Short mmCIF file of C-alpha atoms in Angstrom, two decimals:
data_model
loop_
_atom_site.label_atom_id
_atom_site.label_comp_id
_atom_site.label_asym_id
_atom_site.label_seq_id
_atom_site.Cartn_x
_atom_site.Cartn_y
_atom_site.Cartn_z
CA MET A 1488 -64.19 75.03 -93.23
CA ASP A 1489 -68.08 73.59 -91.18
CA ARG A 1490 -67.97 72.40 -88.81
CA THR A 1491 -70.57 69.73 -87.05
CA THR A 1492 -71.91 68.32 -83.50
CA GLU A 1493 -71.58 64.63 -83.98
CA THR A 1494 -72.57 62.12 -81.12
CA ALA A 1495 -70.55 59.08 -80.80
CA PRO A 1496 -72.74 56.11 -81.58
CA PRO A 1497 -73.68 53.94 -78.34
CA ALA A 1498 -71.00 51.60 -77.42
CA GLU A 1499 -70.97 47.52 -78.04
CA PRO A 1500 -72.07 45.61 -75.53
CA GLY A 1501 -68.40 44.37 -73.95
CA ARG A 1502 -65.68 47.41 -75.10
CA PRO A 1503 -65.87 50.62 -74.06
CA ALA A 1504 -67.80 53.25 -75.30
CA ALA A 1505 -65.89 55.88 -78.28
CA ALA A 1506 -64.33 59.04 -77.19
CA ALA A 1507 -66.98 61.51 -78.18
CA GLU A 1508 -66.15 64.27 -81.42
CA PRO A 1509 -65.61 67.83 -79.19
CA ALA A 1510 -68.04 69.87 -79.49
CA ALA A 1511 -68.28 73.01 -81.48
CA PRO A 1512 -67.79 76.23 -79.45
CA ALA A 1513 -70.10 77.73 -78.23
CA ASP A 1514 -71.54 81.47 -79.27
CA VAL A 1515 -70.54 83.82 -77.52
CA ALA A 1516 -73.16 85.56 -78.68
CA THR A 1517 -76.62 84.05 -78.23
CA GLY A 1518 -74.65 81.20 -75.58
CA THR A 1519 -75.66 78.31 -78.90
CA VAL A 1520 -73.51 76.33 -80.85
CA ARG A 1521 -73.67 76.66 -84.30
CA ARG A 1522 -73.74 74.11 -87.07
CA LYS A 1523 -71.75 75.96 -89.22
CA ARG A 1524 -70.07 79.10 -89.16
CA ARG A 1525 -67.63 80.54 -92.04
CA ARG A 1526 -64.78 82.99 -90.85
CA ILE A 1527 -66.06 86.14 -93.04
CA LEU A 1528 -63.53 88.84 -93.87
CA LEU A 1529 -65.16 92.44 -94.63
CA PRO A 1530 -65.23 93.17 -97.79
CA LEU A 1531 -64.39 97.03 -97.19
CA VAL A 1532 -61.65 98.60 -98.70
CA LEU A 1533 -61.62 102.93 -98.39
CA ALA A 1534 -59.49 104.95 -100.36
CA ALA A 1535 -58.25 107.04 -97.62
CA ALA A 1536 -56.01 110.10 -99.02
CA VAL A 1537 -53.23 110.64 -95.81
CA GLY A 1538 -51.21 108.05 -94.93
CA GLY A 1539 -52.29 105.89 -98.12
CA SER A 1540 -55.76 103.43 -97.66
CA ALA A 1541 -57.59 102.16 -94.77
CA ALA A 1542 -58.48 98.40 -95.92
CA LEU A 1543 -60.94 96.87 -93.49
CA GLY A 1544 -60.82 93.21 -92.77
CA ALA A 1545 -61.53 90.99 -89.45
CA THR A 1546 -63.39 87.71 -88.16
CA ARG A 1547 -65.64 87.28 -86.38
CA PRO A 1548 -64.09 88.18 -82.12
CA TRP A 1549 -64.96 85.40 -80.36
CA GLU A 1550 -63.39 81.95 -83.12
CA GLY A 1551 -60.20 81.07 -82.39
CA GLY A 1552 -59.61 81.02 -79.07
CA SER A 1553 -60.83 80.13 -75.69
CA SER A 1554 -61.99 83.14 -72.12
CA ALA A 1555 -63.57 82.58 -68.92
CA PRO A 1556 -67.96 83.56 -69.61
CA GLY A 1557 -67.94 87.56 -69.87
CA GLN A 1558 -64.36 87.71 -71.13
CA PRO A 1559 -63.21 88.32 -74.23
CA PRO A 1560 -61.91 85.46 -76.10
CA LEU A 1561 -58.11 84.90 -76.74
CA GLY A 1562 -56.14 87.36 -78.51
CA HIS A 1563 -59.43 90.04 -78.66
CA GLY A 1564 -58.96 92.95 -76.10
CA THR A 1565 -61.56 95.62 -75.64
CA VAL A 1566 -62.07 99.42 -76.86
CA ALA A 1567 -65.04 101.30 -75.33
CA VAL A 1568 -67.28 103.36 -78.14
CA GLU A 1569 -65.79 107.28 -78.21
CA ARG A 1570 -68.74 110.20 -79.00
CA GLY A 1571 -66.06 112.83 -80.37
CA SER A 1572 -65.19 114.30 -84.45
CA LEU A 1573 -63.95 111.96 -87.44
CA SER A 1574 -62.04 113.64 -90.00
CA SER A 1575 -61.30 112.50 -93.78
CA GLY A 1576 -59.21 115.91 -95.04
CA ILE A 1577 -54.90 115.04 -94.58
CA GLN A 1578 -51.68 117.18 -94.07
CA VAL A 1579 -49.07 117.11 -96.64
CA ALA A 1580 -45.78 118.70 -96.48
CA GLY A 1581 -44.39 121.30 -99.35
CA ALA A 1582 -42.86 124.91 -99.75
CA LEU A 1583 -43.76 127.79 -99.68
CA ALA A 1584 -41.53 129.58 -102.29
CA TYR A 1585 -41.39 132.56 -105.55
CA ASP A 1586 -44.21 131.57 -107.99
CA ALA A 1587 -43.87 131.15 -111.61
CA LEU A 1588 -39.62 131.12 -112.47
CA THR A 1589 -38.89 133.04 -115.94
CA PRO A 1590 -35.91 133.18 -117.68
CA VAL A 1591 -33.92 135.96 -118.99
CA VAL A 1592 -32.39 135.41 -122.16
CA ALA A 1593 -30.73 138.17 -123.49
CA SER A 1594 -30.20 139.54 -127.18
CA GLY A 1595 -28.35 142.06 -128.92
CA ARG A 1596 -23.88 142.04 -128.46
CA GLY A 1597 -22.26 144.12 -125.96
CA THR A 1598 -20.71 142.73 -121.97
CA PHE A 1599 -21.80 143.12 -119.32
CA THR A 1600 -21.30 145.68 -116.97
CA ALA A 1601 -22.96 145.64 -114.66
CA LEU A 1602 -25.98 142.70 -112.88
CA PRO A 1603 -28.73 143.12 -110.45
CA ALA A 1604 -28.49 141.48 -106.52
CA VAL A 1605 -30.27 138.36 -105.87
CA GLY A 1606 -33.30 139.33 -104.27
CA SER A 1607 -33.86 142.55 -105.90
CA VAL A 1608 -37.23 143.17 -107.31
CA VAL A 1609 -37.60 145.39 -110.06
CA LYS A 1610 -41.02 146.94 -111.93
CA ALA A 1611 -41.78 148.13 -115.33
CA GLY A 1612 -39.61 150.75 -116.66
CA GLY A 1613 -37.37 149.45 -113.63
CA ARG A 1614 -33.47 148.28 -115.45
CA LEU A 1615 -32.80 145.49 -115.05
CA TYR A 1616 -28.33 144.63 -116.16
CA GLU A 1617 -26.61 146.66 -118.07
CA VAL A 1618 -24.85 146.13 -121.70
CA ASP A 1619 -21.63 148.15 -122.36
CA GLY A 1620 -22.84 150.88 -119.86
CA VAL A 1621 -26.02 151.24 -121.35
CA PRO A 1622 -29.46 150.36 -119.09
CA VAL A 1623 -31.19 147.45 -120.28
CA VAL A 1624 -35.52 148.36 -119.01
CA LEU A 1625 -38.47 145.18 -117.98
CA MET A 1626 -41.11 146.15 -119.43
CA THR A 1627 -44.33 143.76 -119.20
CA GLY A 1628 -44.97 141.47 -122.07
CA LYS A 1629 -45.76 137.73 -123.17
CA ARG A 1630 -43.41 138.19 -126.91
CA PRO A 1631 -39.81 139.01 -126.50
CA LEU A 1632 -38.83 141.60 -128.70
CA TRP A 1633 -36.99 139.82 -131.98
CA ARG A 1634 -36.06 142.84 -134.46
CA ASP A 1635 -35.33 146.97 -133.54
CA LEU A 1636 -38.39 148.84 -133.16
CA GLY A 1637 -38.70 152.55 -135.07
CA PRO A 1638 -40.16 154.60 -138.24
CA GLY A 1639 -41.05 152.81 -140.84
CA VAL A 1640 -40.68 149.04 -139.19
CA GLU A 1641 -43.34 146.23 -140.51
CA ASP A 1642 -46.76 146.72 -137.97
CA GLY A 1643 -46.70 144.20 -135.50
CA PRO A 1644 -47.68 142.93 -131.70
CA ASP A 1645 -44.10 143.28 -130.49
CA VAL A 1646 -45.57 146.89 -131.94
CA ARG A 1647 -48.42 147.05 -129.78
CA GLN A 1648 -46.72 146.00 -126.96
CA LEU A 1649 -44.33 148.94 -126.92
CA LYS A 1650 -47.02 151.41 -127.21
CA ARG A 1651 -48.86 149.44 -124.16
CA ASN A 1652 -45.34 150.40 -121.88
CA LEU A 1653 -45.23 153.36 -123.51
CA VAL A 1654 -48.58 154.13 -122.76
CA ALA A 1655 -48.72 152.76 -119.28
CA LEU A 1656 -45.00 154.21 -118.40
CA GLY A 1657 -46.52 157.74 -118.75
CA HIS A 1658 -44.57 158.87 -121.02
CA ALA A 1659 -46.93 159.28 -123.51
CA ASP A 1660 -49.37 161.51 -121.96
CA GLY A 1661 -51.21 164.23 -124.38
CA LEU A 1662 -50.14 162.86 -127.49
CA GLY A 1663 -53.42 160.14 -128.01
CA LEU A 1664 -51.18 157.41 -128.69
CA ALA A 1665 -53.21 154.66 -129.61
CA VAL A 1666 -52.49 151.20 -128.77
CA ASP A 1667 -52.23 149.82 -132.14
CA GLU A 1668 -49.84 147.57 -133.78
CA LYS A 1669 -48.43 151.16 -135.95
CA PHE A 1670 -45.22 152.51 -135.52
CA THR A 1671 -45.99 156.91 -135.77
CA ALA A 1672 -44.46 159.63 -135.97
CA GLY A 1673 -46.38 159.40 -132.05
CA THR A 1674 -44.91 156.29 -130.60
CA ALA A 1675 -40.99 157.63 -131.62
CA VAL A 1676 -42.17 161.38 -129.44
CA ALA A 1677 -42.79 158.52 -126.63
CA VAL A 1678 -39.94 156.12 -126.81
CA LYS A 1679 -37.32 159.19 -127.16
CA ARG A 1680 -39.15 160.74 -123.48
CA TRP A 1681 -38.58 157.58 -122.17
CA GLN A 1682 -35.18 157.41 -123.61
CA LYS A 1683 -34.95 161.05 -121.57
CA ALA A 1684 -35.79 159.82 -118.18
CA LEU A 1685 -33.60 157.21 -118.70
CA GLY A 1686 -30.59 159.00 -119.44
CA VAL A 1687 -29.82 157.81 -122.64
CA LYS A 1688 -29.09 159.35 -126.17
CA GLN A 1689 -33.03 159.88 -127.56
CA THR A 1690 -32.94 158.50 -130.92
CA GLY A 1691 -36.47 157.60 -131.36
CA ARG A 1692 -35.56 153.78 -131.85
CA VAL A 1693 -36.10 150.88 -129.86
CA ALA A 1694 -32.29 148.80 -130.29
CA LEU A 1695 -32.84 144.60 -130.14
CA GLY A 1696 -31.20 144.76 -126.61
CA SER A 1697 -32.24 147.53 -124.51
CA VAL A 1698 -35.70 145.99 -123.15
CA VAL A 1699 -36.95 143.04 -121.73
CA MET A 1700 -40.55 141.61 -121.74
CA VAL A 1701 -41.86 138.96 -119.20
CA PRO A 1702 -45.66 138.77 -117.94
CA GLN A 1703 -44.98 139.95 -114.77
CA PRO A 1704 -45.02 143.57 -113.80
CA ALA A 1705 -42.78 143.77 -111.55
CA VAL A 1706 -40.10 140.13 -111.33
CA ARG A 1707 -38.25 139.64 -108.40
CA VAL A 1708 -34.84 138.58 -109.05
CA HIS A 1709 -34.18 134.49 -107.94
CA GLN A 1710 -30.70 133.32 -109.77
CA VAL A 1711 -27.28 135.23 -111.98
CA GLY A 1712 -26.51 133.07 -114.43
CA VAL A 1713 -23.78 135.69 -115.90
CA ARG A 1714 -20.91 137.51 -114.14
CA LEU A 1715 -19.64 140.88 -114.63
CA GLY A 1716 -17.58 141.10 -117.09
CA ALA A 1717 -19.38 137.98 -119.60
CA PRO A 1718 -19.94 139.12 -122.98
CA VAL A 1719 -23.63 139.01 -124.32
CA GLY A 1720 -24.98 135.89 -126.59
CA GLU A 1721 -27.90 132.99 -126.17
CA THR A 1722 -27.63 132.54 -122.68
CA THR A 1723 -29.81 132.79 -119.90
CA ALA A 1724 -28.59 135.69 -118.34
CA LEU A 1725 -31.25 136.05 -115.36
CA THR A 1726 -34.10 133.99 -114.07
CA VAL A 1727 -36.99 136.62 -112.82
CA SER A 1728 -40.07 135.20 -110.37
CA ASP A 1729 -43.36 136.66 -109.22
CA THR A 1730 -42.56 138.57 -106.44
CA GLY A 1731 -45.06 136.80 -104.84
CA LEU A 1732 -44.97 133.63 -102.90
CA VAL A 1733 -46.96 130.30 -103.32
CA ALA A 1734 -47.19 127.21 -101.65
CA VAL A 1735 -45.75 124.76 -103.35
CA VAL A 1736 -46.48 120.49 -102.98
CA GLN A 1737 -46.33 116.65 -104.37
CA PRO A 1738 -48.49 114.75 -103.03
CA ALA A 1739 -48.40 110.59 -103.77
CA ASP A 1740 -50.70 109.25 -106.65
CA ASN A 1741 -53.06 108.82 -104.02
CA GLN A 1742 -53.90 111.69 -102.08
CA LEU A 1743 -54.68 113.95 -105.79
CA SER A 1744 -58.51 113.67 -105.29
CA ARG A 1745 -57.89 115.55 -102.18
CA PHE A 1746 -56.88 118.39 -104.60
CA ARG A 1747 -58.90 120.17 -106.87
CA PRO A 1748 -57.95 123.08 -108.84
CA ASP A 1749 -59.93 126.48 -106.95
CA GLY A 1750 -59.86 124.29 -104.12
CA ARG A 1751 -59.33 125.99 -100.61
CA VAL A 1752 -57.14 124.86 -97.63
CA GLU A 1753 -55.14 125.46 -95.19
CA VAL A 1754 -51.38 126.57 -94.94
CA ARG A 1755 -48.85 126.32 -91.37
CA LEU A 1756 -46.68 127.77 -91.55
CA SER A 1757 -43.02 126.78 -89.98
CA GLU A 1758 -42.70 129.90 -88.07
CA GLY A 1759 -46.41 129.34 -86.70
CA GLY A 1760 -49.60 130.61 -87.81
CA THR A 1761 -52.04 129.44 -91.10
CA VAL A 1762 -52.72 131.36 -94.25
CA GLN A 1763 -55.99 130.54 -95.91
CA GLY A 1764 -54.90 129.75 -100.13
CA ARG A 1765 -56.73 128.38 -103.36
CA ILE A 1766 -55.06 125.59 -105.73
CA ARG A 1767 -54.84 127.17 -108.46
CA SER A 1768 -52.91 124.84 -110.30
CA LEU A 1769 -51.75 119.99 -110.47
CA ILE A 1770 -48.56 120.13 -113.50
CA ARG A 1771 -46.85 116.37 -113.75
CA GLY A 1772 -43.32 116.62 -113.69
CA GLY A 1773 -44.25 120.43 -112.98
CA GLY A 1774 -41.34 121.95 -111.06
CA GLY A 1775 -42.46 125.52 -108.38
CA ASP A 1776 -39.12 125.01 -105.96
CA GLY A 1777 -37.62 127.28 -104.74
CA ASP A 1778 -34.18 126.31 -105.97
CA GLY A 1779 -35.97 127.17 -109.36
CA GLY A 1780 -35.30 122.94 -110.79
CA ALA A 1781 -38.12 120.24 -109.62
CA ASP A 1782 -38.83 118.38 -111.82
CA GLY A 1783 -41.84 117.10 -110.03
CA SER A 1784 -39.64 113.50 -110.08
CA GLU A 1785 -39.15 110.83 -108.02
CA GLY A 1786 -36.74 107.64 -108.44
CA GLY A 1787 -37.35 107.96 -112.62
CA ARG A 1788 -41.17 108.91 -111.93
CA GLN A 1789 -43.20 112.01 -112.90
CA LYS A 1790 -45.26 113.72 -109.74
CA THR A 1791 -48.37 116.23 -109.80
CA VAL A 1792 -46.48 119.58 -108.25
CA VAL A 1793 -49.96 121.15 -107.16
CA THR A 1794 -49.29 125.09 -106.34
CA ILE A 1795 -51.67 126.32 -104.32
CA VAL A 1796 -52.03 130.74 -104.27
CA LEU A 1797 -51.78 132.29 -100.32
CA ASP A 1798 -54.85 135.17 -99.72
CA ASP A 1799 -52.17 136.13 -96.99
CA GLN A 1800 -48.52 137.89 -98.33
CA ARG A 1801 -47.59 139.51 -96.15
CA ALA A 1802 -47.22 136.37 -93.54
CA ALA A 1803 -45.57 134.10 -96.04
CA ARG A 1804 -43.44 137.20 -96.46
CA ARG A 1805 -42.24 137.16 -93.34
CA ALA A 1806 -42.48 132.88 -93.40
CA GLY A 1807 -39.91 133.46 -96.99
CA PRO A 1808 -39.53 130.51 -98.63
CA SER A 1809 -39.38 127.29 -95.83
CA SER A 1810 -41.06 124.45 -94.92
CA VAL A 1811 -45.25 124.54 -95.11
CA THR A 1812 -47.42 121.49 -93.61
CA VAL A 1813 -50.69 122.03 -96.04
CA ASP A 1814 -54.58 120.59 -94.42
CA VAL A 1815 -57.14 119.63 -97.81
CA VAL A 1816 -60.40 119.67 -95.07
CA GLY A 1817 -62.66 117.16 -95.80
CA ASP A 1818 -65.67 114.88 -94.89
CA THR A 1819 -66.42 116.05 -91.17
CA ALA A 1820 -68.31 114.46 -88.54
CA THR A 1821 -69.13 116.26 -85.55
CA ASP A 1822 -70.57 114.77 -82.54
CA ALA A 1823 -70.31 111.32 -83.85
CA LEU A 1824 -70.52 108.10 -81.80
CA VAL A 1825 -66.94 106.57 -83.01
CA VAL A 1826 -65.12 102.66 -82.59
CA PRO A 1827 -61.79 101.72 -84.70
CA VAL A 1828 -62.03 99.98 -87.81
CA THR A 1829 -61.41 96.31 -86.52
CA ALA A 1830 -64.19 96.87 -84.23
CA LEU A 1831 -66.46 96.01 -87.30
CA LEU A 1832 -67.83 93.10 -88.51
CA ALA A 1833 -69.02 91.84 -91.74
CA LEU A 1834 -72.03 90.47 -91.63
CA ASP A 1835 -74.32 86.75 -92.77
CA GLY A 1836 -76.50 89.11 -95.19
CA GLY A 1837 -75.13 92.68 -95.26
CA GLY A 1838 -74.35 95.76 -93.16
CA TYR A 1839 -71.86 95.76 -90.78
CA GLY A 1840 -72.34 95.36 -86.85
CA VAL A 1841 -69.51 95.26 -83.75
CA ASN A 1842 -69.94 92.43 -80.81
CA VAL A 1843 -71.24 94.32 -77.86
CA VAL A 1844 -69.82 93.61 -74.00
CA THR A 1845 -72.96 93.52 -71.86
CA GLY A 1846 -72.31 92.72 -68.64
CA THR A 1847 -71.03 88.59 -68.76
CA THR A 1848 -72.21 88.29 -71.87
CA THR A 1849 -71.48 90.11 -75.08
CA ARG A 1850 -74.63 91.26 -78.00
CA LEU A 1851 -74.05 90.90 -81.56
CA VAL A 1852 -75.44 94.64 -82.55
CA LYS A 1853 -75.91 95.95 -85.95
CA VAL A 1854 -74.61 99.22 -86.75
CA ARG A 1855 -74.43 101.94 -90.14
CA LEU A 1856 -71.19 102.31 -91.28
CA GLY A 1857 -70.95 106.52 -91.11
CA LEU A 1858 -67.66 108.56 -92.37
CA VAL A 1859 -64.40 106.37 -92.25
CA ALA A 1860 -61.04 108.05 -91.50
CA ASP A 1861 -57.58 106.79 -90.08
CA ALA A 1862 -58.43 103.77 -89.37
CA ARG A 1863 -61.31 105.09 -87.85
CA ALA A 1864 -64.90 104.79 -88.31
CA GLN A 1865 -68.45 106.22 -87.76
CA ILE A 1866 -71.15 104.88 -86.34
CA THR A 1867 -75.08 104.64 -85.39
CA GLY A 1868 -77.37 101.38 -83.80
CA ASP A 1869 -77.73 100.60 -80.71
CA VAL A 1870 -74.21 101.26 -78.75
CA LYS A 1871 -73.83 104.36 -76.92
CA SER A 1872 -71.18 106.00 -75.75
CA GLY A 1873 -68.26 104.67 -73.28
CA ASP A 1874 -69.89 100.98 -74.17
CA ARG A 1875 -66.93 98.44 -74.95
CA VAL A 1876 -67.02 96.34 -78.45
CA VAL A 1877 -64.01 93.51 -78.96
CA ILE A 1878 -60.80 93.83 -81.16
CA PRO A 1879 -58.52 91.60 -82.43
CA THR A 1880 -55.02 92.99 -79.89
#
């Protein structure tokens, strides 16, 4: 609301003088009376990732109240300008978890006669579980087997996948076996060598259900979903994972802009110490916690799951699946003059200022705004470290 200063009209003879209207409050910065005064809202909304967004709102600190000369007005105090560092980095709670949970569906027929222990690690070529006393072997590949493989089968990518494993495991040495889609006589020889090493009947054929294909060259058994003696069926027998640990976080929506694919972060372990990491993926509603069942939802709303690969697996394995804090480094200002954002004033004509206490008066100083984070602002201008500026209390 505009305020004006008016002078009472002279009293008529024989009548008492009318009381004068109270004068407008003096401007502490200049010691003069202003004719018009507007309360000014600081028009600055800062998008910050941790702790939410910071909104800066202030009115001129000398309005609304009176005090002794040289003192902040009622409802206000002062704070010293500090010199230090300011960072817009964020911290998000997360967890270490085993990566790439993969269900293993047992195919074929028979009865489970041996199962792995949770936490055991099986490498390509190793025995994953047993059906009717015969080992089921882990091999590397993205395509599950869907038929018996042997002499006379049609060419196909499943044959190529099998031959690649036979070569990698050393069962094709000296055979000159080409890794292609043809099941040749040399392929049958390599299969017999593999069967001999397993201690099973050497047929030269690979029966459906005798091999499990997974993308990883080695897996850790995360969960066993069947019991000994159960019949083989179309069910998830096991859940396996990579042997390495990753950090998984679910940032809030206003924090997502800080997480960039291939961006570098620091992971603080619950037992102490830190591990450097790289952001591998951001998946809306993706799973990734240590239980293998996270759907990334919160209150019916899917959240984004961020997966971070770690540079040092030894430190991660010592910690094991556990809680972590992920630090995402943002912009940093060092050796900066810093004030609370509540000290900033929107100036007529644009820009910002601070009200600096000088002796028994205050003066309005225009400043340039730098980095703003955690409700603090970097400023430059005619101020120095130790100066006291006015803030609302």
